[in-house]
Amino acid sequence: MNAKLTPSLWLPSTPPISTAQTLDAFDWKRTINDTYFDLNVSFRQPSQFSGYLQHAKLLDIGVSHYHANTVYYKRSLASHQSSHHGNSNNRSDDSILITFPVTGSVRFAQKNRQLTSSPGQFFIELSNLPYEFYHLQEVSLYVIKVPLALLTPQMGTIERQFARSLSIDEGAGRLLVFQIRQILELIQQHRLAALEVKILEQQLLNLIVLTLSAPKEVMMSSSSSIQSVHLKRIEHYVYLHAL
């Protein structure tokens, strides 16, 4: 992925996508908080920090490609309360982040659970509980931000699986990574209509729900959304390897 992307003109129906520019420590703090939620961000060597973040918002779900050197994040109870200031329903803005390391390893701790996650794994972060997240070397990640309101039937599973290192070999993990990459590329390169954005989000949500609900059965699913993503993977492979 290039460090800088040339912005395109978008139709009003196309969701905004951030331009992946190299950021310093000051701009990184602002960008992280704008993209995800309020976090305390600190750096081992602020003057030597650099990172970039490509982010696309669909309707309610956001997808990101994150790349940065050493950085430490802390989500405090005060941060969570501040983010809900003036909101009569504190749970209405709660969300989860599903994080997939692409290169490097990250460490995460939430509610007495600790993990180290590396390429081939992923984990779930809850915005409504304090946590710590850091990496001691340069890493690249894919991240999905999903409002908890979209996942109400899966709350039992989420509460069991958050802050645990999960394998992308189970369920739709690999398909989720592929779908994130495809969404970022599509929105960067094409003008998408509102209906196309809605379809992309629904496909992504279906994969997330199926992974959380029945991971072992996902790959055998006959649903149209799963078949569609399988077909995209095949078409993409053929395109890359065609003579």
PDB file of C-alpha atoms in Angstrom:
ATOM      1  CA  MET A   1       0.000   0.000   0.000  1.00  0.00           C
ATOM      2  CA  ASN A   2       1.457   3.379  -0.950  1.00  0.00           C
ATOM      3  CA  ALA A   3       2.142   5.882   1.781  1.00  0.00           C
ATOM      4  CA  LYS A   4       0.159   8.507  -0.123  1.00  0.00           C
ATOM      5  CA  LEU A   5      -2.942   8.085  -2.209  1.00  0.00           C
ATOM      6  CA  THR A   6      -4.266  10.507  -4.778  1.00  0.00           C
ATOM      7  CA  PRO A   7      -7.774  11.586  -3.748  1.00  0.00           C
ATOM      8  CA  SER A   8     -10.543  11.194  -6.312  1.00  0.00           C
ATOM      9  CA  LEU A   9     -13.769  13.069  -6.898  1.00  0.00           C
ATOM     10  CA  TRP A  10     -16.702  11.256  -5.304  1.00  0.00           C
ATOM     11  CA  LEU A  11     -20.408  11.218  -5.880  1.00  0.00           C
ATOM     12  CA  PRO A  12     -22.398  12.389  -2.837  1.00  0.00           C
ATOM     13  CA  SER A  13     -23.578   8.820  -2.251  1.00  0.00           C
ATOM     14  CA  THR A  14     -20.030   7.509  -1.856  1.00  0.00           C
ATOM     15  CA  PRO A  15     -18.826   7.293   1.768  1.00  0.00           C
ATOM     16  CA  PRO A  16     -15.753   9.373   2.577  1.00  0.00           C
ATOM     17  CA  ILE A  17     -12.386   7.639   2.574  1.00  0.00           C
ATOM     18  CA  SER A  18      -9.354   9.085   4.292  1.00  0.00           C
ATOM     19  CA  THR A  19      -6.191   9.718   2.323  1.00  0.00           C
ATOM     20  CA  ALA A  20      -3.348   7.593   3.738  1.00  0.00           C
ATOM     21  CA  GLN A  21      -0.750  10.261   4.439  1.00  0.00           C
ATOM     22  CA  THR A  22       2.215   9.827   6.756  1.00  0.00           C
ATOM     23  CA  LEU A  23       1.345  11.444  10.098  1.00  0.00           C
ATOM     24  CA  ASP A  24       3.436  12.655  13.036  1.00  0.00           C
ATOM     25  CA  ALA A  25       2.614  11.989  16.688  1.00  0.00           C
ATOM     26  CA  PHE A  26       0.379  15.057  17.113  1.00  0.00           C
ATOM     27  CA  ASP A  27      -1.762  14.343  14.036  1.00  0.00           C
ATOM     28  CA  TRP A  28      -1.865  10.631  14.871  1.00  0.00           C
ATOM     29  CA  LYS A  29      -3.572  11.253  18.217  1.00  0.00           C
ATOM     30  CA  ARG A  30      -6.277  13.329  16.570  1.00  0.00           C
ATOM     31  CA  THR A  31      -6.774  10.869  13.699  1.00  0.00           C
ATOM     32  CA  ILE A  32      -7.058   7.824  15.985  1.00  0.00           C
ATOM     33  CA  ASN A  33      -9.641   9.508  18.197  1.00  0.00           C
ATOM     34  CA  ASP A  34     -11.647  10.742  15.212  1.00  0.00           C
ATOM     35  CA  THR A  35     -11.629   7.302  13.562  1.00  0.00           C
ATOM     36  CA  TYR A  36     -12.348   5.023  16.526  1.00  0.00           C
ATOM     37  CA  PHE A  37     -13.174   6.630  19.903  1.00  0.00           C
ATOM     38  CA  ASP A  38     -11.460   8.543  22.702  1.00  0.00           C
ATOM     39  CA  LEU A  39      -8.119   6.983  23.601  1.00  0.00           C
ATOM     40  CA  ASN A  40      -5.076   8.143  25.530  1.00  0.00           C
ATOM     41  CA  VAL A  41      -2.215   7.844  23.025  1.00  0.00           C
ATOM     42  CA  SER A  42       1.458   7.871  23.990  1.00  0.00           C
ATOM     43  CA  PHE A  43       4.734   7.194  22.185  1.00  0.00           C
ATOM     44  CA  ARG A  44       8.108   5.842  23.212  1.00  0.00           C
ATOM     45  CA  GLN A  45       9.851   8.374  20.961  1.00  0.00           C
ATOM     46  CA  PRO A  46       7.304  10.964  19.764  1.00  0.00           C
ATOM     47  CA  SER A  47       9.780  12.766  17.518  1.00  0.00           C
ATOM     48  CA  GLN A  48      10.475   9.545  15.587  1.00  0.00           C
ATOM     49  CA  PHE A  49       6.896   8.380  15.271  1.00  0.00           C
ATOM     50  CA  SER A  50       5.248   7.959  11.865  1.00  0.00           C
ATOM     51  CA  GLY A  51       2.090   6.199  10.774  1.00  0.00           C
ATOM     52  CA  TYR A  52      -0.731   6.260   8.266  1.00  0.00           C
ATOM     53  CA  LEU A  53      -4.360   5.261   8.449  1.00  0.00           C
ATOM     54  CA  GLN A  54      -6.708   4.633   5.539  1.00  0.00           C
ATOM     55  CA  HIS A  55     -10.310   4.614   6.700  1.00  0.00           C
ATOM     56  CA  ALA A  56     -13.674   4.207   4.970  1.00  0.00           C
ATOM     57  CA  LYS A  57     -17.086   4.626   6.581  1.00  0.00           C
ATOM     58  CA  LEU A  58     -19.935   2.683   5.014  1.00  0.00           C
ATOM     59  CA  LEU A  59     -23.342   3.348   6.584  1.00  0.00           C
ATOM     60  CA  ASP A  60     -22.656   2.367  10.197  1.00  0.00           C
ATOM     61  CA  ILE A  61     -19.571   0.161   9.911  1.00  0.00           C
ATOM     62  CA  GLY A  62     -16.051   1.529   9.434  1.00  0.00           C
ATOM     63  CA  VAL A  63     -13.063  -0.319   7.956  1.00  0.00           C
ATOM     64  CA  SER A  64      -9.439   0.727   8.270  1.00  0.00           C
ATOM     65  CA  HIS A  65      -5.913  -0.102   7.216  1.00  0.00           C
ATOM     66  CA  TYR A  66      -3.579   0.974  10.042  1.00  0.00           C
ATOM     67  CA  HIS A  67       0.222   1.175   9.824  1.00  0.00           C
ATOM     68  CA  ALA A  68       2.455   2.639  12.568  1.00  0.00           C
ATOM     69  CA  ASN A  69       5.612   2.160  14.567  1.00  0.00           C
ATOM     70  CA  THR A  70       5.720   1.884  18.381  1.00  0.00           C
ATOM     71  CA  VAL A  71       2.659   3.348  20.111  1.00  0.00           C
ATOM     72  CA  TYR A  72       0.600   2.758  23.283  1.00  0.00           C
ATOM     73  CA  TYR A  73      -3.175   3.249  23.716  1.00  0.00           C
ATOM     74  CA  LYS A  74      -5.254   3.316  26.871  1.00  0.00           C
ATOM     75  CA  ARG A  75      -9.037   3.367  26.986  1.00  0.00           C
ATOM     76  CA  SER A  76     -10.062   4.578  30.443  1.00  0.00           C
ATOM     77  CA  LEU A  77     -13.408   4.637  32.171  1.00  0.00           C
ATOM     78  CA  ALA A  78     -13.229   8.438  32.058  1.00  0.00           C
ATOM     79  CA  SER A  79     -12.765   8.294  28.266  1.00  0.00           C
ATOM     80  CA  HIS A  80     -15.846   6.116  27.904  1.00  0.00           C
ATOM     81  CA  GLN A  81     -17.962   8.391  30.096  1.00  0.00           C
ATOM     82  CA  SER A  82     -16.716  11.464  28.240  1.00  0.00           C
ATOM     83  CA  SER A  83     -17.638   9.970  24.867  1.00  0.00           C
ATOM     84  CA  HIS A  84     -21.212   9.538  26.127  1.00  0.00           C
ATOM     85  CA  HIS A  85     -21.508  13.006  27.686  1.00  0.00           C
ATOM     86  CA  GLY A  86     -24.977  14.347  27.083  1.00  0.00           C
ATOM     87  CA  ASN A  87     -26.241  11.017  25.735  1.00  0.00           C
ATOM     88  CA  SER A  88     -29.333   9.745  27.555  1.00  0.00           C
ATOM     89  CA  ASN A  89     -28.638   6.160  26.425  1.00  0.00           C
ATOM     90  CA  ASN A  90     -25.023   5.336  27.221  1.00  0.00           C
ATOM     91  CA  ARG A  91     -25.031   2.076  25.253  1.00  0.00           C
ATOM     92  CA  SER A  92     -26.287   3.601  22.009  1.00  0.00           C
ATOM     93  CA  ASP A  93     -22.775   4.603  20.868  1.00  0.00           C
ATOM     94  CA  ASP A  94     -20.951   1.502  22.130  1.00  0.00           C
ATOM     95  CA  SER A  95     -19.089  -0.504  19.530  1.00  0.00           C
ATOM     96  CA  ILE A  96     -16.533  -3.233  19.016  1.00  0.00           C
ATOM     97  CA  LEU A  97     -13.294  -3.185  17.080  1.00  0.00           C
ATOM     98  CA  ILE A  98     -12.225  -6.390  15.329  1.00  0.00           C
ATOM     99  CA  THR A  99      -8.474  -6.192  14.736  1.00  0.00           C
ATOM    100  CA  PHE A 100      -6.465  -8.337  12.300  1.00  0.00           C
ATOM    101  CA  PRO A 101      -2.639  -8.045  12.449  1.00  0.00           C
ATOM    102  CA  VAL A 102      -1.149  -8.183   8.956  1.00  0.00           C
ATOM    103  CA  THR A 103       2.503  -7.668   9.959  1.00  0.00           C
ATOM    104  CA  GLY A 104       3.973  -7.514  13.450  1.00  0.00           C
ATOM    105  CA  SER A 105       2.366  -8.378  16.776  1.00  0.00           C
ATOM    106  CA  VAL A 106       0.182  -6.359  19.133  1.00  0.00           C
ATOM    107  CA  ARG A 107      -0.635  -6.791  22.812  1.00  0.00           C
ATOM    108  CA  PHE A 108      -4.028  -6.178  24.339  1.00  0.00           C
ATOM    109  CA  ALA A 109      -5.521  -6.355  27.824  1.00  0.00           C
ATOM    110  CA  GLN A 110      -9.142  -5.863  28.896  1.00  0.00           C
ATOM    111  CA  LYS A 111     -11.039  -6.959  32.030  1.00  0.00           C
ATOM    112  CA  ASN A 112      -8.314  -9.282  33.381  1.00  0.00           C
ATOM    113  CA  ARG A 113      -7.710 -10.853  29.965  1.00  0.00           C
ATOM    114  CA  GLN A 114      -4.395 -10.441  28.149  1.00  0.00           C
ATOM    115  CA  LEU A 115      -3.292 -11.533  24.715  1.00  0.00           C
ATOM    116  CA  THR A 116      -0.633 -11.204  22.054  1.00  0.00           C
ATOM    117  CA  SER A 117      -2.024 -11.297  18.525  1.00  0.00           C
ATOM    118  CA  SER A 118       0.038 -11.939  15.394  1.00  0.00           C
ATOM    119  CA  PRO A 119      -0.680 -12.394  11.664  1.00  0.00           C
ATOM    120  CA  GLY A 120      -3.163 -15.224  11.229  1.00  0.00           C
ATOM    121  CA  GLN A 121      -5.077 -14.163  14.336  1.00  0.00           C
ATOM    122  CA  PHE A 122      -7.632 -11.524  15.319  1.00  0.00           C
ATOM    123  CA  PHE A 123      -9.334 -10.231  18.460  1.00  0.00           C
ATOM    124  CA  ILE A 124     -12.323  -8.197  19.640  1.00  0.00           C
ATOM    125  CA  GLU A 125     -12.116  -4.950  21.643  1.00  0.00           C
ATOM    126  CA  LEU A 126     -15.101  -3.544  23.539  1.00  0.00           C
ATOM    127  CA  SER A 127     -15.434   0.238  23.638  1.00  0.00           C
ATOM    128  CA  ASN A 128     -17.485   0.211  26.852  1.00  0.00           C
ATOM    129  CA  LEU A 129     -14.707  -1.295  29.011  1.00  0.00           C
ATOM    130  CA  PRO A 130     -11.241   0.114  29.824  1.00  0.00           C
ATOM    131  CA  TYR A 131      -8.337  -1.497  27.998  1.00  0.00           C
ATOM    132  CA  GLU A 132      -4.671  -1.241  27.040  1.00  0.00           C
ATOM    133  CA  PHE A 133      -3.368  -1.835  23.509  1.00  0.00           C
ATOM    134  CA  TYR A 134       0.227  -1.444  22.344  1.00  0.00           C
ATOM    135  CA  HIS A 135       2.883  -2.689  19.957  1.00  0.00           C
ATOM    136  CA  LEU A 136       6.649  -2.495  20.412  1.00  0.00           C
ATOM    137  CA  GLN A 137       7.504  -2.531  16.737  1.00  0.00           C
ATOM    138  CA  GLU A 138       6.112  -1.390  13.406  1.00  0.00           C
ATOM    139  CA  VAL A 139       2.819  -3.108  12.608  1.00  0.00           C
ATOM    140  CA  SER A 140       0.150  -3.158   9.934  1.00  0.00           C
ATOM    141  CA  LEU A 141      -3.456  -3.969  10.862  1.00  0.00           C
ATOM    142  CA  TYR A 142      -6.921  -4.204   9.379  1.00  0.00           C
ATOM    143  CA  VAL A 143      -9.652  -2.988  11.714  1.00  0.00           C
ATOM    144  CA  ILE A 144     -13.457  -3.147  11.576  1.00  0.00           C
ATOM    145  CA  LYS A 145     -15.530  -0.875  13.820  1.00  0.00           C
ATOM    146  CA  VAL A 146     -19.083  -2.149  14.357  1.00  0.00           C
ATOM    147  CA  PRO A 147     -21.808  -0.563  16.528  1.00  0.00           C
ATOM    148  CA  LEU A 148     -22.954  -3.009  19.180  1.00  0.00           C
ATOM    149  CA  ALA A 149     -26.538  -2.163  18.240  1.00  0.00           C
ATOM    150  CA  LEU A 150     -26.003  -4.167  15.030  1.00  0.00           C
ATOM    151  CA  LEU A 151     -24.840  -7.213  16.988  1.00  0.00           C
ATOM    152  CA  THR A 152     -27.387  -7.496  19.781  1.00  0.00           C
ATOM    153  CA  PRO A 153     -28.175 -11.210  19.090  1.00  0.00           C
ATOM    154  CA  GLN A 154     -24.444 -11.995  19.262  1.00  0.00           C
ATOM    155  CA  MET A 155     -23.767 -10.274  22.618  1.00  0.00           C
ATOM    156  CA  GLY A 156     -23.396 -13.554  24.504  1.00  0.00           C
ATOM    157  CA  THR A 157     -20.742 -14.765  22.086  1.00  0.00           C
ATOM    158  CA  ILE A 158     -18.976 -11.384  22.049  1.00  0.00           C
ATOM    159  CA  GLU A 159     -18.779 -11.337  25.850  1.00  0.00           C
ATOM    160  CA  ARG A 160     -17.167 -14.795  25.790  1.00  0.00           C
ATOM    161  CA  GLN A 161     -14.737 -14.045  22.975  1.00  0.00           C
ATOM    162  CA  PHE A 162     -13.593 -10.446  23.527  1.00  0.00           C
ATOM    163  CA  ALA A 163      -9.909 -10.007  24.413  1.00  0.00           C
ATOM    164  CA  ARG A 164      -9.118 -13.536  23.275  1.00  0.00           C
ATOM    165  CA  SER A 165      -6.782 -14.405  20.434  1.00  0.00           C
ATOM    166  CA  LEU A 166      -8.849 -16.036  17.689  1.00  0.00           C
ATOM    167  CA  SER A 167      -7.631 -17.761  14.521  1.00  0.00           C
ATOM    168  CA  ILE A 168      -8.630 -16.483  11.083  1.00  0.00           C
ATOM    169  CA  ASP A 169      -8.671 -20.136  10.022  1.00  0.00           C
ATOM    170  CA  GLU A 170     -11.906 -20.540  11.972  1.00  0.00           C
ATOM    171  CA  GLY A 171     -15.062 -19.426  10.197  1.00  0.00           C
ATOM    172  CA  ALA A 172     -14.970 -16.372   7.971  1.00  0.00           C
ATOM    173  CA  GLY A 173     -11.766 -14.823   9.338  1.00  0.00           C
ATOM    174  CA  ARG A 174      -9.890 -14.946   6.037  1.00  0.00           C
ATOM    175  CA  LEU A 175     -12.954 -13.771   4.153  1.00  0.00           C
ATOM    176  CA  LEU A 176     -13.293 -10.805   6.507  1.00  0.00           C
ATOM    177  CA  VAL A 177      -9.702  -9.733   5.827  1.00  0.00           C
ATOM    178  CA  PHE A 178     -10.266 -10.118   2.099  1.00  0.00           C
ATOM    179  CA  GLN A 179     -13.527  -8.170   2.274  1.00  0.00           C
ATOM    180  CA  ILE A 180     -11.919  -5.262   4.171  1.00  0.00           C
ATOM    181  CA  ARG A 181      -9.192  -4.987   1.553  1.00  0.00           C
ATOM    182  CA  GLN A 182     -11.721  -5.129  -1.263  1.00  0.00           C
ATOM    183  CA  ILE A 183     -13.931  -2.456   0.323  1.00  0.00           C
ATOM    184  CA  LEU A 184     -11.004  -0.059   0.752  1.00  0.00           C
ATOM    185  CA  GLU A 185      -9.911  -0.627  -2.837  1.00  0.00           C
ATOM    186  CA  LEU A 186     -13.430  -0.253  -4.243  1.00  0.00           C
ATOM    187  CA  ILE A 187     -14.158   2.996  -2.433  1.00  0.00           C
ATOM    188  CA  GLN A 188     -10.755   4.391  -3.335  1.00  0.00           C
ATOM    189  CA  GLN A 189     -11.007   3.561  -7.023  1.00  0.00           C
ATOM    190  CA  HIS A 190     -14.714   3.809  -7.857  1.00  0.00           C
ATOM    191  CA  ARG A 191     -17.727   6.031  -7.390  1.00  0.00           C
ATOM    192  CA  LEU A 192     -20.183   3.916  -5.462  1.00  0.00           C
ATOM    193  CA  ALA A 193     -23.924   4.483  -5.378  1.00  0.00           C
ATOM    194  CA  ALA A 194     -25.852   4.372  -2.112  1.00  0.00           C
ATOM    195  CA  LEU A 195     -27.246   0.930  -2.954  1.00  0.00           C
ATOM    196  CA  GLU A 196     -23.747  -0.453  -3.567  1.00  0.00           C
ATOM    197  CA  VAL A 197     -22.561   0.898  -0.219  1.00  0.00           C
ATOM    198  CA  LYS A 198     -25.558  -0.690   1.503  1.00  0.00           C
ATOM    199  CA  ILE A 199     -24.845  -4.055  -0.146  1.00  0.00           C
ATOM    200  CA  LEU A 200     -21.157  -3.921   0.825  1.00  0.00           C
ATOM    201  CA  GLU A 201     -22.039  -3.214   4.447  1.00  0.00           C
ATOM    202  CA  GLN A 202     -24.650  -5.978   4.567  1.00  0.00           C
ATOM    203  CA  GLN A 203     -22.198  -8.523   3.150  1.00  0.00           C
ATOM    204  CA  LEU A 204     -19.582  -7.471   5.695  1.00  0.00           C
ATOM    205  CA  LEU A 205     -22.070  -7.619   8.560  1.00  0.00           C
ATOM    206  CA  ASN A 206     -23.253 -11.069   7.455  1.00  0.00           C
ATOM    207  CA  LEU A 207     -19.678 -12.361   7.567  1.00  0.00           C
ATOM    208  CA  ILE A 208     -19.130 -10.877  11.024  1.00  0.00           C
ATOM    209  CA  VAL A 209     -22.372 -12.303  12.388  1.00  0.00           C
ATOM    210  CA  LEU A 210     -21.745 -15.751  10.928  1.00  0.00           C
ATOM    211  CA  THR A 211     -18.225 -15.825  12.319  1.00  0.00           C
ATOM    212  CA  LEU A 212     -19.435 -14.888  15.790  1.00  0.00           C
ATOM    213  CA  SER A 213     -22.503 -17.118  15.707  1.00  0.00           C
ATOM    214  CA  ALA A 214     -21.365 -20.343  14.056  1.00  0.00           C
ATOM    215  CA  PRO A 215     -17.695 -20.209  13.043  1.00  0.00           C
ATOM    216  CA  LYS A 216     -17.351 -23.875  12.086  1.00  0.00           C
ATOM    217  CA  GLU A 217     -20.358 -23.790   9.790  1.00  0.00           C
ATOM    218  CA  VAL A 218     -19.548 -20.553   7.970  1.00  0.00           C
ATOM    219  CA  MET A 219     -17.365 -21.981   5.238  1.00  0.00           C
ATOM    220  CA  MET A 220     -20.104 -24.448   4.285  1.00  0.00           C
ATOM    221  CA  SER A 221     -22.795 -21.768   4.199  1.00  0.00           C
ATOM    222  CA  SER A 222     -24.973 -21.660   1.098  1.00  0.00           C
ATOM    223  CA  SER A 223     -26.186 -18.089   1.760  1.00  0.00           C
ATOM    224  CA  SER A 224     -25.869 -15.753  -1.210  1.00  0.00           C
ATOM    225  CA  SER A 225     -23.671 -13.264   0.658  1.00  0.00           C
ATOM    226  CA  ILE A 226     -21.082 -15.930   1.533  1.00  0.00           C
ATOM    227  CA  GLN A 227     -21.134 -17.352  -1.975  1.00  0.00           C
ATOM    228  CA  SER A 228     -20.664 -13.844  -3.333  1.00  0.00           C
ATOM    229  CA  VAL A 229     -17.504 -13.289  -1.300  1.00  0.00           C
ATOM    230  CA  HIS A 230     -16.167 -16.736  -2.262  1.00  0.00           C
ATOM    231  CA  LEU A 231     -16.731 -15.810  -5.912  1.00  0.00           C
ATOM    232  CA  LYS A 232     -14.918 -12.502  -5.457  1.00  0.00           C
ATOM    233  CA  ARG A 233     -11.901 -14.331  -4.034  1.00  0.00           C
ATOM    234  CA  ILE A 234     -11.844 -16.726  -6.991  1.00  0.00           C
ATOM    235  CA  GLU A 235     -12.226 -13.911  -9.518  1.00  0.00           C
ATOM    236  CA  HIS A 236      -9.483 -11.901  -7.813  1.00  0.00           C
ATOM    237  CA  TYR A 237      -7.111 -14.884  -7.842  1.00  0.00           C
ATOM    238  CA  VAL A 238      -7.794 -15.595 -11.517  1.00  0.00           C
ATOM    239  CA  TYR A 239      -7.218 -11.933 -12.365  1.00  0.00           C
ATOM    240  CA  LEU A 240      -3.861 -11.833 -10.554  1.00  0.00           C
ATOM    241  CA  HIS A 241      -2.643 -15.099 -12.046  1.00  0.00           C
ATOM    242  CA  ALA A 242      -4.016 -14.844 -15.591  1.00  0.00           C
ATOM    243  CA  LEU A 243      -1.434 -15.052 -18.338  1.00  0.00           C
TER     244      LEU A 243
END
